[in-house]
């Protein structure tokens, strides 16, 4: 079984991005910039944002984190986004989710200029991705896609089963794999026989938020299994895949932590650089 080392692959990607930032600096005499808006004091969000900033600095991006208290008014955020939209030194804007209840997520996402939407959540980018046009691609599925391609460069005709239909991962993941000519099945909480669906798969991407849902006998030999889950349990952090059981069957499997997580952040940096490049044309 191949243990997919997301930490190492993400470090390699960051190394490439660092070189790219350096050559962009020479070419344009400017560096790409990422602005992150963080509202409230949820611990996971604070950790994510800290890591985003750390790695953005490591590859040489300009980065800033703009923090607001939980009680901030929606209008303040919308005004800030509008200011960042028209600031030429800002290449990418990310508003960390989840948001406090009084702030309308859809309104916030739609306020970000599609050309600076490093999350790929704006409906314009969602539509462009599903139409096969140029778009920002959400960081988590992009990271999963790059890991899958490392193991299997030719995905044409492969059967992929996505567990979970979220906008954040399941739906964009489907688009990426369709583009690679996979046959894609999207499963979710109402799927009748999840085990039978998974047993058909050459590739499984699990992103449902149910600890260790995908079992060893759900996976045939030679399947690539990507675990997007991060679940806090009594025995610590586990994914959506029963790691020990599945590792006995799968061809390749991502660990949690150290699989998809590091790739997500590296892809955010990639998206920031890509937004910068598109803005220079
Ligand atoms: N919160 C958890 N994951 C994400 C993500 O990919 N983007 C944003 N903006 N917030 C998140």
mmCIF file of C-alpha atoms and ligand atoms in Angstrom:
data_model
loop_
_atom_site.group_PDB
_atom_site.id
_atom_site.type_symbol
_atom_site.label_atom_id
_atom_site.label_comp_id
_atom_site.label_asym_id
_atom_site.label_seq_id
_atom_site.Cartn_x
_atom_site.Cartn_y
_atom_site.Cartn_z
ATOM 1 C CA UNK A 1 0.000 0.000 0.000
ATOM 2 C CA UNK A 2 1.215 3.481 -0.867
ATOM 3 C CA UNK A 3 0.849 5.927 2.004
ATOM 4 C CA UNK A 4 0.231 9.225 0.226
ATOM 5 C CA UNK A 5 2.502 11.712 1.951
ATOM 6 C CA UNK A 6 0.534 14.942 1.598
ATOM 7 C CA UNK A 7 2.994 16.778 3.797
ATOM 8 C CA UNK A 8 5.894 15.989 1.482
ATOM 9 C CA UNK A 9 3.966 16.567 -1.742
ATOM 10 C CA UNK A 10 2.679 19.910 -0.407
ATOM 11 C CA UNK A 11 6.232 20.934 0.553
ATOM 12 C CA UNK A 12 7.364 20.143 -3.010
ATOM 13 C CA UNK A 13 4.508 22.197 -4.436
ATOM 14 C CA UNK A 14 5.385 25.129 -2.148
ATOM 15 C CA UNK A 15 8.993 24.909 -3.299
ATOM 16 C CA UNK A 16 7.828 25.254 -6.936
ATOM 17 C CA UNK A 17 5.529 28.134 -5.982
ATOM 18 C CA UNK A 18 8.387 29.903 -4.210
ATOM 19 C CA UNK A 19 10.436 29.803 -7.422
ATOM 20 C CA UNK A 20 7.446 31.050 -9.380
ATOM 21 C CA UNK A 21 6.883 33.998 -7.013
ATOM 22 C CA UNK A 22 10.531 34.895 -7.360
ATOM 23 C CA UNK A 23 10.364 34.924 -11.171
ATOM 24 C CA UNK A 24 7.085 36.896 -11.122
ATOM 25 C CA UNK A 25 8.794 39.455 -8.921
ATOM 26 C CA UNK A 26 11.554 39.834 -11.491
ATOM 27 C CA UNK A 27 9.100 39.996 -14.386
ATOM 28 C CA UNK A 28 6.534 42.422 -12.954
ATOM 29 C CA UNK A 29 8.404 44.058 -10.080
ATOM 30 C CA UNK A 30 5.397 43.077 -7.915
ATOM 31 C CA UNK A 31 4.479 40.126 -5.732
ATOM 32 C CA UNK A 32 1.100 38.410 -5.384
ATOM 33 C CA UNK A 33 -0.807 39.299 -2.213
ATOM 34 C CA UNK A 34 -3.344 37.338 -0.183
ATOM 35 C CA UNK A 35 -5.825 39.007 2.179
ATOM 36 C CA UNK A 36 -7.631 36.800 4.675
ATOM 37 C CA UNK A 37 -10.626 37.982 6.678
ATOM 38 C CA UNK A 38 -11.128 36.182 9.991
ATOM 39 C CA UNK A 39 -14.254 36.819 12.030
ATOM 40 C CA UNK A 40 -14.591 35.642 15.617
ATOM 41 C CA UNK A 41 -12.341 33.400 17.681
ATOM 42 C CA UNK A 42 -13.152 29.809 16.720
ATOM 43 C CA UNK A 43 -10.026 27.797 17.446
ATOM 44 C CA UNK A 44 -9.946 25.685 14.233
ATOM 45 C CA UNK A 45 -10.379 28.820 12.100
ATOM 46 C CA UNK A 46 -7.574 30.561 13.966
ATOM 47 C CA UNK A 47 -5.262 27.596 13.416
ATOM 48 C CA UNK A 48 -6.117 27.391 9.694
ATOM 49 C CA UNK A 49 -5.555 31.095 9.205
ATOM 50 C CA UNK A 50 -2.257 31.069 11.094
ATOM 51 C CA UNK A 51 -1.012 28.252 8.855
ATOM 52 C CA UNK A 52 -2.187 30.039 5.733
ATOM 53 C CA UNK A 53 -0.226 33.113 6.748
ATOM 54 C CA UNK A 54 2.875 31.138 7.695
ATOM 55 C CA UNK A 55 3.041 29.291 4.380
ATOM 56 C CA UNK A 56 2.128 32.373 2.329
ATOM 57 C CA UNK A 57 5.154 34.098 3.847
ATOM 58 C CA UNK A 58 7.306 31.038 3.265
ATOM 59 C CA UNK A 59 6.703 31.108 -0.506
ATOM 60 C CA UNK A 60 7.255 34.869 -0.608
ATOM 61 C CA UNK A 61 3.685 36.116 -1.000
ATOM 62 C CA UNK A 62 2.536 39.329 0.609
ATOM 63 C CA UNK A 63 -0.104 38.343 3.124
ATOM 64 C CA UNK A 64 -2.361 40.012 5.640
ATOM 65 C CA UNK A 65 -4.981 38.779 8.080
ATOM 66 C CA UNK A 66 -7.804 41.182 8.883
ATOM 67 C CA UNK A 67 -9.531 40.232 12.131
ATOM 68 C CA UNK A 68 -12.968 41.202 13.388
ATOM 69 C CA UNK A 69 -14.886 40.301 16.545
ATOM 70 C CA UNK A 70 -17.850 37.927 16.356
ATOM 71 C CA UNK A 71 -20.220 40.882 16.724
ATOM 72 C CA UNK A 72 -19.019 42.692 13.586
ATOM 73 C CA UNK A 73 -21.783 44.006 11.309
ATOM 74 C CA UNK A 74 -22.188 42.439 7.879
ATOM 75 C CA UNK A 75 -21.892 45.871 6.254
ATOM 76 C CA UNK A 76 -18.389 46.327 7.707
ATOM 77 C CA UNK A 77 -17.264 43.099 6.035
ATOM 78 C CA UNK A 78 -18.935 43.990 2.728
ATOM 79 C CA UNK A 79 -17.238 47.385 2.745
ATOM 80 C CA UNK A 80 -13.871 45.799 3.501
ATOM 81 C CA UNK A 81 -14.305 43.308 0.650
ATOM 82 C CA UNK A 82 -15.192 46.160 -1.689
ATOM 83 C CA UNK A 83 -12.014 47.998 -0.663
ATOM 84 C CA UNK A 84 -9.894 44.855 -1.212
ATOM 85 C CA UNK A 85 -11.567 44.274 -4.590
ATOM 86 C CA UNK A 86 -10.311 47.617 -5.838
ATOM 87 C CA UNK A 87 -6.846 47.377 -4.274
ATOM 88 C CA UNK A 88 -4.324 46.399 -6.980
ATOM 89 C CA UNK A 89 -1.851 44.948 -4.505
ATOM 90 C CA UNK A 90 -4.433 42.358 -3.390
ATOM 91 C CA UNK A 91 -4.455 39.345 -5.733
ATOM 92 C CA UNK A 92 -6.617 37.033 -3.624
ATOM 93 C CA UNK A 93 -9.303 37.420 -0.966
ATOM 94 C CA UNK A 94 -10.416 34.686 1.417
ATOM 95 C CA UNK A 95 -13.106 35.009 4.068
ATOM 96 C CA UNK A 96 -12.595 32.185 6.545
ATOM 97 C CA UNK A 97 -15.703 30.036 7.096
ATOM 98 C CA UNK A 98 -17.797 29.356 9.092
ATOM 99 C CA UNK A 99 -19.257 32.827 9.664
ATOM 100 C CA UNK A 100 -21.307 34.019 12.651
ATOM 101 C CA UNK A 101 -25.045 33.406 12.150
ATOM 102 C CA UNK A 102 -25.972 37.063 11.589
ATOM 103 C CA UNK A 103 -23.722 37.273 8.532
ATOM 104 C CA UNK A 104 -25.111 36.001 5.232
ATOM 105 C CA UNK A 105 -22.530 33.641 3.742
ATOM 106 C CA UNK A 106 -23.903 33.824 0.215
ATOM 107 C CA UNK A 107 -23.841 37.623 0.242
ATOM 108 C CA UNK A 108 -20.215 37.623 1.417
ATOM 109 C CA UNK A 109 -19.092 35.083 -1.175
ATOM 110 C CA UNK A 110 -20.825 36.985 -3.968
ATOM 111 C CA UNK A 111 -19.236 40.265 -2.874
ATOM 112 C CA UNK A 112 -15.719 38.989 -3.611
ATOM 113 C CA UNK A 113 -14.560 39.847 -7.133
ATOM 114 C CA UNK A 114 -14.537 36.514 -9.050
ATOM 115 C CA UNK A 115 -11.021 37.342 -10.282
ATOM 116 C CA UNK A 116 -9.788 37.468 -6.642
ATOM 117 C CA UNK A 117 -11.846 34.545 -5.342
ATOM 118 C CA UNK A 118 -9.037 32.204 -4.251
ATOM 119 C CA UNK A 119 -11.570 29.802 -2.691
ATOM 120 C CA UNK A 120 -13.418 29.305 -5.978
ATOM 121 C CA UNK A 121 -16.746 29.672 -4.125
ATOM 122 C CA UNK A 122 -18.206 32.555 -6.157
ATOM 123 C CA UNK A 123 -21.092 31.337 -8.383
ATOM 124 C CA UNK A 124 -19.212 32.681 -11.409
ATOM 125 C CA UNK A 125 -16.256 30.400 -10.651
ATOM 126 C CA UNK A 126 -18.537 27.470 -9.778
ATOM 127 C CA UNK A 127 -20.287 27.909 -13.136
ATOM 128 C CA UNK A 128 -17.056 28.307 -15.062
ATOM 129 C CA UNK A 129 -15.609 25.165 -13.495
ATOM 130 C CA UNK A 130 -18.690 23.121 -14.343
ATOM 131 C CA UNK A 131 -18.648 24.467 -17.909
ATOM 132 C CA UNK A 132 -14.975 23.582 -18.278
ATOM 133 C CA UNK A 133 -13.917 27.245 -18.570
ATOM 134 C CA UNK A 134 -11.067 28.931 -16.755
ATOM 135 C CA UNK A 135 -11.883 29.412 -13.072
ATOM 136 C CA UNK A 136 -10.512 29.382 -9.553
ATOM 137 C CA UNK A 137 -10.808 25.836 -8.221
ATOM 138 C CA UNK A 138 -11.669 25.236 -4.539
ATOM 139 C CA UNK A 139 -8.465 24.410 -2.664
ATOM 140 C CA UNK A 140 -9.449 21.135 -0.982
ATOM 141 C CA UNK A 141 -10.662 19.283 -4.099
ATOM 142 C CA UNK A 142 -7.751 20.742 -6.075
ATOM 143 C CA UNK A 143 -5.391 19.298 -3.458
ATOM 144 C CA UNK A 144 -7.147 15.904 -3.632
ATOM 145 C CA UNK A 145 -6.957 15.969 -7.421
ATOM 146 C CA UNK A 146 -3.201 16.646 -7.402
ATOM 147 C CA UNK A 147 -2.650 13.757 -4.947
ATOM 148 C CA UNK A 148 -4.694 11.378 -7.122
ATOM 149 C CA UNK A 149 -2.748 12.431 -10.232
ATOM 150 C CA UNK A 150 0.540 11.708 -8.427
ATOM 151 C CA UNK A 151 -0.534 8.102 -7.974
ATOM 152 C CA UNK A 152 -2.345 7.673 -11.293
ATOM 153 C CA UNK A 153 -1.540 10.199 -14.029
ATOM 154 C CA UNK A 154 -4.051 8.700 -16.485
ATOM 155 C CA UNK A 155 -7.530 8.745 -14.961
ATOM 156 C CA UNK A 156 -9.449 8.238 -18.205
ATOM 157 C CA UNK A 157 -12.264 5.707 -17.789
ATOM 158 C CA UNK A 158 -11.671 5.204 -14.067
ATOM 159 C CA UNK A 159 -14.664 4.871 -11.788
ATOM 160 C CA UNK A 160 -14.646 7.490 -9.039
ATOM 161 C CA UNK A 161 -17.013 7.490 -6.086
ATOM 162 C CA UNK A 162 -17.338 10.740 -4.145
ATOM 163 C CA UNK A 163 -18.777 10.360 -0.654
ATOM 164 C CA UNK A 164 -20.391 13.694 0.266
ATOM 165 C CA UNK A 165 -22.011 16.304 -1.956
ATOM 166 C CA UNK A 166 -20.801 19.570 -0.433
ATOM 167 C CA UNK A 167 -20.115 22.751 -2.372
ATOM 168 C CA UNK A 168 -16.731 22.853 -0.657
ATOM 169 C CA UNK A 169 -15.553 19.479 -1.868
ATOM 170 C CA UNK A 170 -17.906 16.874 -3.353
ATOM 171 C CA UNK A 171 -19.355 18.940 -6.185
ATOM 172 C CA UNK A 172 -16.128 20.592 -7.395
ATOM 173 C CA UNK A 173 -14.282 17.260 -7.004
ATOM 174 C CA UNK A 174 -16.819 15.754 -9.370
ATOM 175 C CA UNK A 175 -16.118 18.420 -11.975
ATOM 176 C CA UNK A 176 -12.345 17.899 -11.770
ATOM 177 C CA UNK A 177 -12.633 14.134 -12.190
ATOM 178 C CA UNK A 178 -15.187 14.448 -15.005
ATOM 179 C CA UNK A 179 -12.704 16.648 -16.842
ATOM 180 C CA UNK A 180 -10.231 13.759 -16.550
ATOM 181 C CA UNK A 181 -12.800 11.450 -18.176
ATOM 182 C CA UNK A 182 -13.627 9.528 -15.015
ATOM 183 C CA UNK A 183 -17.076 8.045 -14.542
ATOM 184 C CA UNK A 184 -18.177 9.796 -11.376
ATOM 185 C CA UNK A 185 -20.799 8.731 -8.837
ATOM 186 C CA UNK A 186 -21.740 11.232 -6.131
ATOM 187 C CA UNK A 187 -23.022 9.575 -2.987
ATOM 188 C CA UNK A 188 -24.485 11.184 0.139
ATOM 189 C CA UNK A 189 -26.477 10.565 3.306
ATOM 190 C CA UNK A 190 -29.531 9.254 1.381
ATOM 191 C CA UNK A 191 -27.579 6.873 -0.845
ATOM 192 C CA UNK A 192 -29.139 3.403 -0.488
ATOM 193 C CA UNK A 193 -26.098 1.126 -0.467
ATOM 194 C CA UNK A 194 -22.933 3.083 0.071
ATOM 195 C CA UNK A 195 -20.785 -0.024 0.515
ATOM 196 C CA UNK A 196 -21.881 -1.433 -2.857
ATOM 197 C CA UNK A 197 -21.142 1.905 -4.551
ATOM 198 C CA UNK A 198 -17.683 2.112 -2.967
ATOM 199 C CA UNK A 199 -16.879 -1.466 -3.982
ATOM 200 C CA UNK A 200 -17.210 -0.369 -7.633
ATOM 201 C CA UNK A 201 -14.672 2.425 -7.235
ATOM 202 C CA UNK A 202 -11.136 2.783 -8.584
ATOM 203 C CA UNK A 203 -10.974 6.075 -6.698
ATOM 204 C CA UNK A 204 -12.833 7.017 -3.493
ATOM 205 C CA UNK A 205 -12.890 10.561 -2.143
ATOM 206 C CA UNK A 206 -14.488 10.652 1.314
ATOM 207 C CA UNK A 207 -15.657 14.058 2.555
ATOM 208 C CA UNK A 208 -18.745 13.621 4.716
ATOM 209 C CA UNK A 209 -17.593 14.367 8.247
ATOM 210 C CA UNK A 210 -18.527 10.937 9.641
ATOM 211 C CA UNK A 211 -15.626 9.366 11.571
ATOM 212 C CA UNK A 212 -14.263 6.180 9.939
ATOM 213 C CA UNK A 213 -17.337 5.684 7.742
ATOM 214 C CA UNK A 214 -15.511 3.953 4.871
ATOM 215 C CA UNK A 215 -14.619 0.450 6.054
ATOM 216 C CA UNK A 216 -11.986 -2.058 4.937
ATOM 217 C CA UNK A 217 -14.477 -4.325 3.160
ATOM 218 C CA UNK A 218 -15.910 -1.353 1.191
ATOM 219 C CA UNK A 219 -12.688 -1.020 -0.772
ATOM 220 C CA UNK A 220 -11.409 -3.330 -3.475
ATOM 221 C CA UNK A 221 -7.735 -3.922 -4.175
ATOM 222 C CA UNK A 222 -6.122 -1.253 -6.360
ATOM 223 C CA UNK A 223 -8.409 1.536 -5.198
ATOM 224 C CA UNK A 224 -6.966 4.975 -4.468
ATOM 225 C CA UNK A 225 -8.603 6.343 -1.310
ATOM 226 C CA UNK A 226 -8.502 10.046 -0.425
ATOM 227 C CA UNK A 227 -9.685 10.978 3.067
ATOM 228 C CA UNK A 228 -10.808 14.602 3.448
ATOM 229 C CA UNK A 229 -12.348 14.103 6.913
ATOM 230 C CA UNK A 230 -11.045 15.723 10.076
ATOM 231 C CA UNK A 231 -13.140 14.463 13.005
ATOM 232 C CA UNK A 232 -12.445 14.961 16.685
ATOM 233 C CA UNK A 233 -13.173 11.731 18.585
ATOM 234 C CA UNK A 234 -12.299 10.195 21.946
ATOM 235 C CA UNK A 235 -9.279 8.560 20.347
ATOM 236 C CA UNK A 236 -8.072 11.795 18.753
ATOM 237 C CA UNK A 237 -8.392 13.174 15.231
ATOM 238 C CA UNK A 238 -9.617 10.618 12.683
ATOM 239 C CA UNK A 239 -10.714 10.862 9.072
ATOM 240 C CA UNK A 240 -13.840 9.633 7.270
ATOM 241 C CA UNK A 241 -11.964 6.423 6.408
ATOM 242 C CA UNK A 242 -11.182 3.557 8.825
ATOM 243 C CA UNK A 243 -7.457 3.896 8.211
ATOM 244 C CA UNK A 244 -6.131 0.595 9.628
ATOM 245 C CA UNK A 245 -8.720 -1.587 7.856
ATOM 246 C CA UNK A 246 -8.631 0.263 4.547
ATOM 247 C CA UNK A 247 -4.829 0.338 4.433
ATOM 248 C CA UNK A 248 -4.924 -3.482 4.186
ATOM 249 C CA UNK A 249 -6.909 -3.326 0.928
ATOM 250 C CA UNK A 250 -6.309 -0.045 -0.847
ATOM 251 C CA UNK A 251 -3.623 0.618 -3.429
ATOM 252 C CA UNK A 252 -2.979 4.068 -1.941
ATOM 253 C CA UNK A 253 -4.406 6.003 0.995
ATOM 254 C CA UNK A 254 -3.984 9.448 2.553
ATOM 255 C CA UNK A 255 -3.347 9.644 6.306
ATOM 256 C CA UNK A 256 -5.208 12.053 8.622
ATOM 257 C CA UNK A 257 -3.498 14.308 9.526
ATOM 258 C CA UNK A 258 -0.755 14.744 6.922
ATOM 259 C CA UNK A 259 -2.732 13.895 3.788
ATOM 260 C CA UNK A 260 -5.164 16.342 2.226
ATOM 261 C CA UNK A 261 -4.759 19.128 4.844
ATOM 262 C CA UNK A 262 -1.296 20.378 3.828
ATOM 263 C CA UNK A 263 -2.299 20.234 0.150
ATOM 264 C CA UNK A 264 -5.311 22.482 0.764
ATOM 265 C CA UNK A 265 -3.105 25.296 2.016
ATOM 266 C CA UNK A 266 -0.524 24.818 -0.746
ATOM 267 C CA UNK A 267 -3.365 25.038 -3.287
ATOM 268 C CA UNK A 268 -4.577 28.277 -1.731
ATOM 269 C CA UNK A 269 -1.124 29.737 -2.391
ATOM 270 C CA UNK A 270 -1.245 28.357 -5.943
ATOM 271 C CA UNK A 271 -4.655 29.962 -6.487
ATOM 272 C CA UNK A 272 -3.350 33.307 -5.209
ATOM 273 C CA UNK A 273 -0.456 33.165 -7.677
ATOM 274 C CA UNK A 274 -2.796 32.126 -10.503
ATOM 275 C CA UNK A 275 -5.143 35.067 -9.736
ATOM 276 C CA UNK A 276 -2.126 37.399 -9.806
ATOM 277 C CA UNK A 277 -0.951 36.014 -13.162
ATOM 278 C CA UNK A 278 -4.399 36.383 -14.726
ATOM 279 C CA UNK A 279 -4.601 39.974 -13.474
ATOM 280 C CA UNK A 280 -1.339 40.881 -15.250
ATOM 281 C CA UNK A 281 -2.541 39.939 -18.733
HETATM 282 N N1 LIG B 1 -13.096 26.835 6.390
HETATM 283 C C1 LIG B 1 -12.733 25.536 6.269
HETATM 284 N N2 LIG B 1 -12.249 25.288 5.039
HETATM 285 C C2 LIG B 1 -12.304 26.466 4.353
HETATM 286 C C3 LIG B 1 -11.935 26.847 3.036
HETATM 287 O O1 LIG B 1 -11.458 26.064 2.212
HETATM 288 N N3 LIG B 1 -12.129 28.158 2.724
HETATM 289 C C4 LIG B 1 -12.648 29.050 3.599
HETATM 290 N N4 LIG B 1 -12.822 30.302 3.183
HETATM 291 N N5 LIG B 1 -13.005 28.723 4.833
HETATM 292 C C5 LIG B 1 -12.835 27.433 5.206
#
